[in-house]
Amino acid sequence: MCAVRVTAMVATGFAAQSILRGAIPSFLSTRPTSLILPTPLHTSAFGICSLPQAIKGDADILLKGVGNKNTIEDVKCIIELAKRASLRREVSHTDFLTPPVLKESMLVLEKLADLKVVAQGGYPEAERCRLSVGHPEALTSDPDNVAALSISGNFSFQPCSHGDFLGAILGTGIVRNKLGDILLQGEKGAHVLVVPELSDFLVSAVDKVGNVSVSCKKIPLLSLEYEPPRTKTLKSIEASLRLDAVASAGFKVSRTKMASLISNGDVRVNWSTVTKSNSTIKTGDMISVSGEGRLKIGEISSTSKGKFAVELIRYL
């Protein structure tokens, strides 16, 4: 199912950048990420440049360059959304995208003509972001398409995890792609990024997280409290780059337990569930394990004995 929708363009917002660092360095700024794509010189038999011809493109050809094959269906929907918006001189927005879909979409949209793209997640280091796409003449200001909520309560004696807050919000009946990042605030609760049209509903619907009674209210994006994630880096020598071997070393659990977690669907690589223990990992991969947290794969090098020295960055 395509996780995209069309809404009206409104005021201004914030940017997201961290996911694009490895692919599009020029997008790194604390303002909304934007990209204006020039018109390539496609000509007809009469030598006349045609904007519709330049915009049209073949989605299948564009998708050949997608590196993460798990994102293809979502990227295809975003391509069609962008092409329609540009041709109609309008602005369209996606829902919140996972980092892999965001990265692949930005790389593909770079190939379309006369298109402006703005990525927003609510704060500079956001992982889950929305894309606004449209013709530069229509997308003239930064859309206000991300809202922030504060969920507060007394969590001193009953701390709640990211999963607890996520579960409470999804328990109201909305789907995951309507939510951006969840920023934990310790004993105070959490700040949550959402699509603006659902903010009023969530304010009235969210009244409990776990066993803790809470209140939910809208807050300005500038009021978001965010601290860069704490990490711990370690190195492991592995005979192979199998998922079960590397993940067990990073999360400090037995390989047998990790293999079981993988087969049960509790392990995700780059936000996609992986159920094969012998899947190969590479530098830049993000491994998430339910109940354990996240692990990023850093530099990988070969040892003199033919093994692999793997840098593991554990999010605390």
PDB file of C-alpha atoms in Angstrom, residues 8-294:
ATOM      1  CA  ALA A   8      -2.605  21.602   0.973  1.00  0.00           C
ATOM      2  CA  MET A   9       0.663  23.469   1.466  1.00  0.00           C
ATOM      3  CA  VAL A  10       0.807  25.740   4.490  1.00  0.00           C
ATOM      4  CA  ALA A  11       3.391  27.718   6.468  1.00  0.00           C
ATOM      5  CA  THR A  12       6.888  26.806   7.659  1.00  0.00           C
ATOM      6  CA  GLY A  13       8.573  24.003   9.582  1.00  0.00           C
ATOM      7  CA  PHE A  14      11.821  22.300  10.407  1.00  0.00           C
ATOM      8  CA  ALA A  15      14.187  19.977   8.615  1.00  0.00           C
ATOM      9  CA  ALA A  16      15.573  16.524   8.902  1.00  0.00           C
ATOM     10  CA  GLN A  17      19.075  15.743   7.779  1.00  0.00           C
ATOM     11  CA  SER A  18      20.825  12.840   9.448  1.00  0.00           C
ATOM     12  CA  ILE A  19      19.476  10.109   7.178  1.00  0.00           C
ATOM     13  CA  LEU A  20      20.746  11.883   4.066  1.00  0.00           C
ATOM     14  CA  ARG A  21      24.337  12.328   5.220  1.00  0.00           C
ATOM     15  CA  GLY A  22      25.654   9.281   3.454  1.00  0.00           C
ATOM     16  CA  ALA A  23      23.867   9.980   0.192  1.00  0.00           C
ATOM     17  CA  ILE A  24      23.341  13.713  -0.325  1.00  0.00           C
ATOM     18  CA  PRO A  25      25.842  15.786   1.708  1.00  0.00           C
ATOM     19  CA  SER A  26      24.567  19.109   0.370  1.00  0.00           C
ATOM     20  CA  PHE A  27      21.277  18.619   2.225  1.00  0.00           C
ATOM     21  CA  LEU A  28      22.849  19.040   5.666  1.00  0.00           C
ATOM     22  CA  SER A  29      21.396  22.118   7.326  1.00  0.00           C
ATOM     23  CA  THR A  30      19.252  22.956  10.303  1.00  0.00           C
ATOM     24  CA  ARG A  31      16.562  24.341   7.999  1.00  0.00           C
ATOM     25  CA  PRO A  32      14.065  22.234   6.059  1.00  0.00           C
ATOM     26  CA  THR A  33      15.922  20.141   3.523  1.00  0.00           C
ATOM     27  CA  SER A  34      15.052  21.327   0.033  1.00  0.00           C
ATOM     28  CA  LEU A  35      16.206  20.455  -3.442  1.00  0.00           C
ATOM     29  CA  ILE A  36      15.258  22.103  -6.737  1.00  0.00           C
ATOM     30  CA  LEU A  37      15.827  19.822  -9.684  1.00  0.00           C
ATOM     31  CA  PRO A  38      16.575  21.382 -13.093  1.00  0.00           C
ATOM     32  CA  THR A  39      14.852  20.384 -16.310  1.00  0.00           C
ATOM     33  CA  PRO A  40      16.955  17.995 -18.423  1.00  0.00           C
ATOM     34  CA  LEU A  41      17.053  18.720 -22.172  1.00  0.00           C
ATOM     35  CA  HIS A  42      14.624  16.164 -23.568  1.00  0.00           C
ATOM     36  CA  THR A  43      13.577  17.181 -27.070  1.00  0.00           C
ATOM     37  CA  SER A  44      10.903  16.042 -29.467  1.00  0.00           C
ATOM     38  CA  ALA A  45      11.398  15.220 -33.139  1.00  0.00           C
ATOM     39  CA  PHE A  46      10.929  18.943 -33.840  1.00  0.00           C
ATOM     40  CA  GLY A  47      13.649  19.920 -31.370  1.00  0.00           C
ATOM     41  CA  ILE A  48      11.190  21.482 -28.914  1.00  0.00           C
ATOM     42  CA  CYS A  49      11.781  20.877 -25.192  1.00  0.00           C
ATOM     43  CA  SER A  50       8.754  19.307 -23.554  1.00  0.00           C
ATOM     44  CA  LEU A  51       8.240  19.594 -19.784  1.00  0.00           C
ATOM     45  CA  PRO A  52       5.628  16.792 -19.660  1.00  0.00           C
ATOM     46  CA  GLN A  53       8.037  14.589 -21.575  1.00  0.00           C
ATOM     47  CA  ALA A  54      10.836  15.418 -19.142  1.00  0.00           C
ATOM     48  CA  ILE A  55       8.650  14.873 -16.106  1.00  0.00           C
ATOM     49  CA  LYS A  56       6.974  11.707 -17.297  1.00  0.00           C
ATOM     50  CA  GLY A  57       9.906   9.311 -16.977  1.00  0.00           C
ATOM     51  CA  ASP A  58       9.527   5.583 -16.690  1.00  0.00           C
ATOM     52  CA  ALA A  59       9.105   4.537 -13.073  1.00  0.00           C
ATOM     53  CA  ASP A  60      10.616   1.125 -13.787  1.00  0.00           C
ATOM     54  CA  ILE A  61      13.758   2.733 -15.196  1.00  0.00           C
ATOM     55  CA  LEU A  62      14.032   5.107 -12.254  1.00  0.00           C
ATOM     56  CA  LEU A  63      13.582   2.235  -9.804  1.00  0.00           C
ATOM     57  CA  LYS A  64      16.532   0.329 -11.244  1.00  0.00           C
ATOM     58  CA  GLY A  65      18.825   2.595  -9.279  1.00  0.00           C
ATOM     59  CA  VAL A  66      17.182   1.789  -5.928  1.00  0.00           C
ATOM     60  CA  GLY A  67      19.756   0.018  -3.780  1.00  0.00           C
ATOM     61  CA  ASN A  68      17.426  -1.191  -1.015  1.00  0.00           C
ATOM     62  CA  LYS A  69      14.951  -3.453  -2.823  1.00  0.00           C
ATOM     63  CA  ASN A  70      12.651  -3.544   0.208  1.00  0.00           C
ATOM     64  CA  THR A  71      11.778   0.096  -0.448  1.00  0.00           C
ATOM     65  CA  ILE A  72      10.799  -0.200  -4.113  1.00  0.00           C
ATOM     66  CA  GLU A  73       6.997  -0.161  -3.713  1.00  0.00           C
ATOM     67  CA  ASP A  74       7.066   2.883  -1.426  1.00  0.00           C
ATOM     68  CA  VAL A  75       9.524   4.716  -3.679  1.00  0.00           C
ATOM     69  CA  LYS A  76       7.372   3.968  -6.728  1.00  0.00           C
ATOM     70  CA  CYS A  77       4.358   5.579  -5.052  1.00  0.00           C
ATOM     71  CA  ILE A  78       6.424   8.650  -4.184  1.00  0.00           C
ATOM     72  CA  ILE A  79       7.669   8.971  -7.775  1.00  0.00           C
ATOM     73  CA  GLU A  80       4.097   9.021  -9.083  1.00  0.00           C
ATOM     74  CA  LEU A  81       3.060  11.512  -6.397  1.00  0.00           C
ATOM     75  CA  ALA A  82       5.951  13.829  -7.317  1.00  0.00           C
ATOM     76  CA  LYS A  83       5.289  13.631 -11.058  1.00  0.00           C
ATOM     77  CA  ARG A  84       1.609  14.493 -10.595  1.00  0.00           C
ATOM     78  CA  ALA A  85       2.389  17.378  -8.258  1.00  0.00           C
ATOM     79  CA  SER A  86       4.938  18.902 -10.628  1.00  0.00           C
ATOM     80  CA  LEU A  87       2.747  18.606 -13.723  1.00  0.00           C
ATOM     81  CA  ARG A  88      -0.284  20.068 -11.941  1.00  0.00           C
ATOM     82  CA  ARG A  89       1.737  22.869 -10.324  1.00  0.00           C
ATOM     83  CA  GLU A  90       0.601  21.722  -6.886  1.00  0.00           C
ATOM     84  CA  VAL A  91       2.215  20.516  -3.665  1.00  0.00           C
ATOM     85  CA  SER A  92       1.789  17.021  -2.215  1.00  0.00           C
ATOM     86  CA  HIS A  93       3.045  15.418   0.981  1.00  0.00           C
ATOM     87  CA  THR A  94       3.944  11.893   1.983  1.00  0.00           C
ATOM     88  CA  ASP A  95       3.300  10.458   5.412  1.00  0.00           C
ATOM     89  CA  PHE A  96       6.329   9.866   7.639  1.00  0.00           C
ATOM     90  CA  LEU A  97       8.901   7.726   5.851  1.00  0.00           C
ATOM     91  CA  THR A  98      11.434   5.325   7.314  1.00  0.00           C
ATOM     92  CA  PRO A  99      15.079   6.320   6.813  1.00  0.00           C
ATOM     93  CA  PRO A 100      15.707   3.791   3.983  1.00  0.00           C
ATOM     94  CA  VAL A 101      12.626   4.921   2.034  1.00  0.00           C
ATOM     95  CA  LEU A 102      13.556   8.572   2.593  1.00  0.00           C
ATOM     96  CA  LYS A 103      17.109   8.056   1.367  1.00  0.00           C
ATOM     97  CA  GLU A 104      16.154   6.066  -1.736  1.00  0.00           C
ATOM     98  CA  SER A 105      13.332   8.465  -2.603  1.00  0.00           C
ATOM     99  CA  MET A 106      15.593  11.501  -2.484  1.00  0.00           C
ATOM    100  CA  LEU A 107      18.112   9.808  -4.765  1.00  0.00           C
ATOM    101  CA  VAL A 108      15.417   8.912  -7.309  1.00  0.00           C
ATOM    102  CA  LEU A 109      13.628  12.277  -7.188  1.00  0.00           C
ATOM    103  CA  GLU A 110      16.931  13.895  -8.101  1.00  0.00           C
ATOM    104  CA  LYS A 111      16.387  12.496 -11.609  1.00  0.00           C
ATOM    105  CA  LEU A 112      13.007  14.159 -12.175  1.00  0.00           C
ATOM    106  CA  ALA A 113      12.695  17.523 -13.878  1.00  0.00           C
ATOM    107  CA  ASP A 114      11.369  20.792 -12.440  1.00  0.00           C
ATOM    108  CA  LEU A 115      10.753  19.443  -8.978  1.00  0.00           C
ATOM    109  CA  LYS A 116      11.339  20.891  -5.532  1.00  0.00           C
ATOM    110  CA  VAL A 117      11.604  18.522  -2.569  1.00  0.00           C
ATOM    111  CA  VAL A 118      11.481  19.425   1.131  1.00  0.00           C
ATOM    112  CA  ALA A 119      12.187  16.838   3.858  1.00  0.00           C
ATOM    113  CA  GLN A 120      10.880  17.562   7.365  1.00  0.00           C
ATOM    114  CA  GLY A 121      10.905  15.565  10.576  1.00  0.00           C
ATOM    115  CA  GLY A 122      10.334  18.306  13.144  1.00  0.00           C
ATOM    116  CA  TYR A 123      13.928  18.728  14.347  1.00  0.00           C
ATOM    117  CA  PRO A 124      17.403  18.568  12.755  1.00  0.00           C
ATOM    118  CA  GLU A 125      18.312  14.968  13.640  1.00  0.00           C
ATOM    119  CA  ALA A 126      14.927  13.385  12.900  1.00  0.00           C
ATOM    120  CA  GLU A 127      14.969   9.849  11.525  1.00  0.00           C
ATOM    121  CA  ARG A 128      11.391   9.576  10.301  1.00  0.00           C
ATOM    122  CA  CYS A 129      10.554  12.412   7.914  1.00  0.00           C
ATOM    123  CA  ARG A 130       7.854  13.602   5.538  1.00  0.00           C
ATOM    124  CA  LEU A 131       8.564  14.693   1.978  1.00  0.00           C
ATOM    125  CA  SER A 132       6.810  17.637   0.361  1.00  0.00           C
ATOM    126  CA  VAL A 133       7.088  17.603  -3.430  1.00  0.00           C
ATOM    127  CA  GLY A 134       5.941  20.034  -6.070  1.00  0.00           C
ATOM    128  CA  HIS A 135       6.832  22.370  -8.887  1.00  0.00           C
ATOM    129  CA  PRO A 136       9.177  25.168  -7.669  1.00  0.00           C
ATOM    130  CA  GLU A 137       6.539  27.743  -8.612  1.00  0.00           C
ATOM    131  CA  ALA A 138       4.064  26.064  -6.261  1.00  0.00           C
ATOM    132  CA  LEU A 139       6.380  25.030  -3.421  1.00  0.00           C
ATOM    133  CA  THR A 140       7.558  28.540  -2.565  1.00  0.00           C
ATOM    134  CA  SER A 141       7.748  28.215   1.236  1.00  0.00           C
ATOM    135  CA  ASP A 142       8.489  25.473   3.736  1.00  0.00           C
ATOM    136  CA  PRO A 143       5.288  23.490   4.443  1.00  0.00           C
ATOM    137  CA  ASP A 144       3.972  23.271   7.983  1.00  0.00           C
ATOM    138  CA  ASN A 145       3.289  19.541   7.834  1.00  0.00           C
ATOM    139  CA  VAL A 146       4.729  18.267  11.127  1.00  0.00           C
ATOM    140  CA  ALA A 147       3.136  18.817  14.548  1.00  0.00           C
ATOM    141  CA  ALA A 148       4.520  18.123  18.022  1.00  0.00           C
ATOM    142  CA  LEU A 149       2.770  16.693  21.077  1.00  0.00           C
ATOM    143  CA  SER A 150       3.885  16.457  24.684  1.00  0.00           C
ATOM    144  CA  ILE A 151       2.735  13.382  26.615  1.00  0.00           C
ATOM    145  CA  SER A 152       3.349  13.959  30.316  1.00  0.00           C
ATOM    146  CA  GLY A 153       2.779  11.967  33.493  1.00  0.00           C
ATOM    147  CA  ASN A 154       4.537  10.708  36.606  1.00  0.00           C
ATOM    148  CA  PHE A 155       6.945   8.080  35.326  1.00  0.00           C
ATOM    149  CA  SER A 156       9.201   8.202  38.411  1.00  0.00           C
ATOM    150  CA  PHE A 157       8.195   4.767  39.648  1.00  0.00           C
ATOM    151  CA  GLN A 158       7.012   3.224  36.407  1.00  0.00           C
ATOM    152  CA  PRO A 159       9.440   4.167  33.628  1.00  0.00           C
ATOM    153  CA  CYS A 160       8.066   3.641  30.126  1.00  0.00           C
ATOM    154  CA  SER A 161      10.005   2.784  27.003  1.00  0.00           C
ATOM    155  CA  HIS A 162       9.765   4.010  23.435  1.00  0.00           C
ATOM    156  CA  GLY A 163       7.661   0.936  22.711  1.00  0.00           C
ATOM    157  CA  ASP A 164       5.242   1.790  25.527  1.00  0.00           C
ATOM    158  CA  PHE A 165       4.551   5.242  24.106  1.00  0.00           C
ATOM    159  CA  LEU A 166       4.307   3.885  20.581  1.00  0.00           C
ATOM    160  CA  GLY A 167       1.866   1.205  21.708  1.00  0.00           C
ATOM    161  CA  ALA A 168      -0.316   3.723  23.526  1.00  0.00           C
ATOM    162  CA  ILE A 169      -0.547   5.914  20.429  1.00  0.00           C
ATOM    163  CA  LEU A 170      -1.166   3.088  17.976  1.00  0.00           C
ATOM    164  CA  GLY A 171      -3.760   1.756  20.401  1.00  0.00           C
ATOM    165  CA  THR A 172      -5.968   4.701  19.466  1.00  0.00           C
ATOM    166  CA  GLY A 173      -6.346   3.198  15.999  1.00  0.00           C
ATOM    167  CA  ILE A 174      -3.970   5.284  13.901  1.00  0.00           C
ATOM    168  CA  VAL A 175      -1.266   3.724  11.723  1.00  0.00           C
ATOM    169  CA  ARG A 176       2.503   3.968  12.202  1.00  0.00           C
ATOM    170  CA  ASN A 177       3.239   6.134   9.177  1.00  0.00           C
ATOM    171  CA  LYS A 178       1.218   8.975  10.711  1.00  0.00           C
ATOM    172  CA  LEU A 179       3.848   9.209  13.469  1.00  0.00           C
ATOM    173  CA  GLY A 180       7.355  10.584  13.338  1.00  0.00           C
ATOM    174  CA  ASP A 181       9.999  10.219  16.009  1.00  0.00           C
ATOM    175  CA  ILE A 182       9.255   9.722  19.700  1.00  0.00           C
ATOM    176  CA  LEU A 183      11.629  11.641  21.963  1.00  0.00           C
ATOM    177  CA  LEU A 184      11.722  10.266  25.496  1.00  0.00           C
ATOM    178  CA  GLN A 185      11.865  12.850  28.277  1.00  0.00           C
ATOM    179  CA  GLY A 186      12.801  10.585  31.194  1.00  0.00           C
ATOM    180  CA  GLU A 187      10.454  10.795  34.152  1.00  0.00           C
ATOM    181  CA  LYS A 188       8.436  13.560  32.473  1.00  0.00           C
ATOM    182  CA  GLY A 189       7.143  11.519  29.523  1.00  0.00           C
ATOM    183  CA  ALA A 190       7.828  12.021  25.816  1.00  0.00           C
ATOM    184  CA  HIS A 191       7.555  14.387  22.887  1.00  0.00           C
ATOM    185  CA  VAL A 192       5.975  12.947  19.743  1.00  0.00           C
ATOM    186  CA  LEU A 193       5.952  14.139  16.134  1.00  0.00           C
ATOM    187  CA  VAL A 194       2.723  13.545  14.199  1.00  0.00           C
ATOM    188  CA  VAL A 195       0.833  14.669  11.090  1.00  0.00           C
ATOM    189  CA  PRO A 196      -1.004  17.901  12.052  1.00  0.00           C
ATOM    190  CA  GLU A 197      -4.463  16.628  11.128  1.00  0.00           C
ATOM    191  CA  LEU A 198      -4.314  13.979  13.882  1.00  0.00           C
ATOM    192  CA  SER A 199      -2.969  16.157  16.689  1.00  0.00           C
ATOM    193  CA  ASP A 200      -6.383  17.140  18.095  1.00  0.00           C
ATOM    194  CA  PHE A 201      -7.558  13.530  18.013  1.00  0.00           C
ATOM    195  CA  LEU A 202      -4.494  12.290  19.886  1.00  0.00           C
ATOM    196  CA  VAL A 203      -4.762  15.048  22.487  1.00  0.00           C
ATOM    197  CA  SER A 204      -8.187  13.709  23.429  1.00  0.00           C
ATOM    198  CA  ALA A 205      -7.504   9.990  22.886  1.00  0.00           C
ATOM    199  CA  VAL A 206      -4.177   9.369  24.652  1.00  0.00           C
ATOM    200  CA  ASP A 207      -4.782   9.199  28.409  1.00  0.00           C
ATOM    201  CA  LYS A 208      -2.589   6.323  29.552  1.00  0.00           C
ATOM    202  CA  VAL A 209       0.854   4.910  28.772  1.00  0.00           C
ATOM    203  CA  GLY A 210       1.419   1.537  30.352  1.00  0.00           C
ATOM    204  CA  ASN A 211      -0.157   1.913  33.780  1.00  0.00           C
ATOM    205  CA  VAL A 212       0.574   5.627  34.044  1.00  0.00           C
ATOM    206  CA  SER A 213      -2.177   8.206  33.542  1.00  0.00           C
ATOM    207  CA  VAL A 214      -1.031  10.953  31.194  1.00  0.00           C
ATOM    208  CA  SER A 215      -2.077  14.217  29.650  1.00  0.00           C
ATOM    209  CA  CYS A 216      -1.395  15.072  26.034  1.00  0.00           C
ATOM    210  CA  LYS A 217      -1.112  18.566  24.587  1.00  0.00           C
ATOM    211  CA  LYS A 218       0.162  20.315  21.469  1.00  0.00           C
ATOM    212  CA  ILE A 219       3.477  22.151  21.688  1.00  0.00           C
ATOM    213  CA  PRO A 220       5.472  24.282  19.212  1.00  0.00           C
ATOM    214  CA  LEU A 221       8.281  22.545  17.356  1.00  0.00           C
ATOM    215  CA  LEU A 222      10.700  24.970  18.989  1.00  0.00           C
ATOM    216  CA  SER A 223       9.728  23.527  22.377  1.00  0.00           C
ATOM    217  CA  LEU A 224      10.957  20.040  21.485  1.00  0.00           C
ATOM    218  CA  GLU A 225      13.598  18.776  23.892  1.00  0.00           C
ATOM    219  CA  TYR A 226      16.128  16.608  22.166  1.00  0.00           C
ATOM    220  CA  GLU A 227      19.480  15.172  23.140  1.00  0.00           C
ATOM    221  CA  PRO A 228      21.681  13.330  20.633  1.00  0.00           C
ATOM    222  CA  PRO A 229      21.568   9.603  21.345  1.00  0.00           C
ATOM    223  CA  ARG A 230      24.241   8.160  23.599  1.00  0.00           C
ATOM    224  CA  THR A 231      26.309   5.432  21.989  1.00  0.00           C
ATOM    225  CA  LYS A 232      29.018   2.979  22.919  1.00  0.00           C
ATOM    226  CA  THR A 233      31.491   1.717  20.323  1.00  0.00           C
ATOM    227  CA  LEU A 234      33.145  -1.680  20.438  1.00  0.00           C
ATOM    228  CA  LYS A 235      34.944  -3.971  18.036  1.00  0.00           C
ATOM    229  CA  SER A 236      34.377  -7.629  17.378  1.00  0.00           C
ATOM    230  CA  ILE A 237      36.351 -10.163  15.355  1.00  0.00           C
ATOM    231  CA  GLU A 238      34.016 -12.413  13.382  1.00  0.00           C
ATOM    232  CA  ALA A 239      34.600 -15.352  11.059  1.00  0.00           C
ATOM    233  CA  SER A 240      31.766 -14.131   8.831  1.00  0.00           C
ATOM    234  CA  LEU A 241      29.396 -11.195   8.410  1.00  0.00           C
ATOM    235  CA  ARG A 242      26.290 -13.237   9.161  1.00  0.00           C
ATOM    236  CA  LEU A 243      23.529 -11.324  10.877  1.00  0.00           C
ATOM    237  CA  ASP A 244      23.249 -13.727  13.819  1.00  0.00           C
ATOM    238  CA  ALA A 245      26.989 -13.610  14.522  1.00  0.00           C
ATOM    239  CA  VAL A 246      27.415  -9.854  14.357  1.00  0.00           C
ATOM    240  CA  ALA A 247      24.164  -9.022  16.166  1.00  0.00           C
ATOM    241  CA  SER A 248      24.881 -11.456  19.008  1.00  0.00           C
ATOM    242  CA  ALA A 249      28.257  -9.767  19.530  1.00  0.00           C
ATOM    243  CA  GLY A 250      26.744  -6.283  19.459  1.00  0.00           C
ATOM    244  CA  PHE A 251      23.853  -6.999  21.795  1.00  0.00           C
ATOM    245  CA  LYS A 252      25.842  -9.329  24.083  1.00  0.00           C
ATOM    246  CA  VAL A 253      23.460 -12.271  23.761  1.00  0.00           C
ATOM    247  CA  SER A 254      24.144 -15.839  22.734  1.00  0.00           C
ATOM    248  CA  ARG A 255      24.138 -16.681  19.063  1.00  0.00           C
ATOM    249  CA  THR A 256      21.428 -19.271  19.699  1.00  0.00           C
ATOM    250  CA  LYS A 257      19.157 -16.657  21.279  1.00  0.00           C
ATOM    251  CA  MET A 258      19.831 -14.214  18.449  1.00  0.00           C
ATOM    252  CA  ALA A 259      19.009 -16.861  15.851  1.00  0.00           C
ATOM    253  CA  SER A 260      15.711 -17.447  17.646  1.00  0.00           C
ATOM    254  CA  LEU A 261      14.913 -13.723  17.722  1.00  0.00           C
ATOM    255  CA  ILE A 262      15.633 -13.510  14.008  1.00  0.00           C
ATOM    256  CA  SER A 263      13.438 -16.471  13.076  1.00  0.00           C
ATOM    257  CA  ASN A 264      10.619 -15.077  15.236  1.00  0.00           C
ATOM    258  CA  GLY A 265      10.619 -11.800  13.298  1.00  0.00           C
ATOM    259  CA  ASP A 266      12.007  -9.705  16.162  1.00  0.00           C
ATOM    260  CA  VAL A 267      15.023  -8.405  14.239  1.00  0.00           C
ATOM    261  CA  ARG A 268      15.041  -5.643  11.631  1.00  0.00           C
ATOM    262  CA  VAL A 269      17.860  -4.521   9.385  1.00  0.00           C
ATOM    263  CA  ASN A 270      17.445  -0.985   8.053  1.00  0.00           C
ATOM    264  CA  TRP A 271      13.879  -0.989   9.388  1.00  0.00           C
ATOM    265  CA  SER A 272      12.884  -4.124   7.452  1.00  0.00           C
ATOM    266  CA  THR A 273      12.202  -7.422   9.220  1.00  0.00           C
ATOM    267  CA  VAL A 274      14.765 -10.111   8.441  1.00  0.00           C
ATOM    268  CA  THR A 275      14.092 -13.758   9.278  1.00  0.00           C
ATOM    269  CA  LYS A 276      17.232 -15.441   7.919  1.00  0.00           C
ATOM    270  CA  SER A 277      20.157 -15.761  10.305  1.00  0.00           C
ATOM    271  CA  ASN A 278      22.662 -16.085   7.471  1.00  0.00           C
ATOM    272  CA  SER A 279      21.782 -12.679   5.987  1.00  0.00           C
ATOM    273  CA  THR A 280      24.928 -10.646   5.336  1.00  0.00           C
ATOM    274  CA  ILE A 281      25.413  -7.263   6.969  1.00  0.00           C
ATOM    275  CA  LYS A 282      27.522  -4.337   5.727  1.00  0.00           C
ATOM    276  CA  THR A 283      28.851  -0.984   6.862  1.00  0.00           C
ATOM    277  CA  GLY A 284      26.048   1.483   7.574  1.00  0.00           C
ATOM    278  CA  ASP A 285      23.410  -1.141   8.359  1.00  0.00           C
ATOM    279  CA  MET A 286      21.148  -0.433  11.329  1.00  0.00           C
ATOM    280  CA  ILE A 287      20.096  -3.516  13.284  1.00  0.00           C
ATOM    281  CA  SER A 288      17.094  -3.258  15.614  1.00  0.00           C
ATOM    282  CA  VAL A 289      16.079  -6.008  18.019  1.00  0.00           C
ATOM    283  CA  SER A 290      12.808  -5.930  19.939  1.00  0.00           C
ATOM    284  CA  GLY A 291      13.552  -5.463  23.622  1.00  0.00           C
ATOM    285  CA  GLU A 292      17.260  -4.925  23.035  1.00  0.00           C
ATOM    286  CA  GLY A 293      17.595  -1.635  21.170  1.00  0.00           C
ATOM    287  CA  ARG A 294      19.585  -0.621  18.110  1.00  0.00           C
TER     288      ARG A 294
END
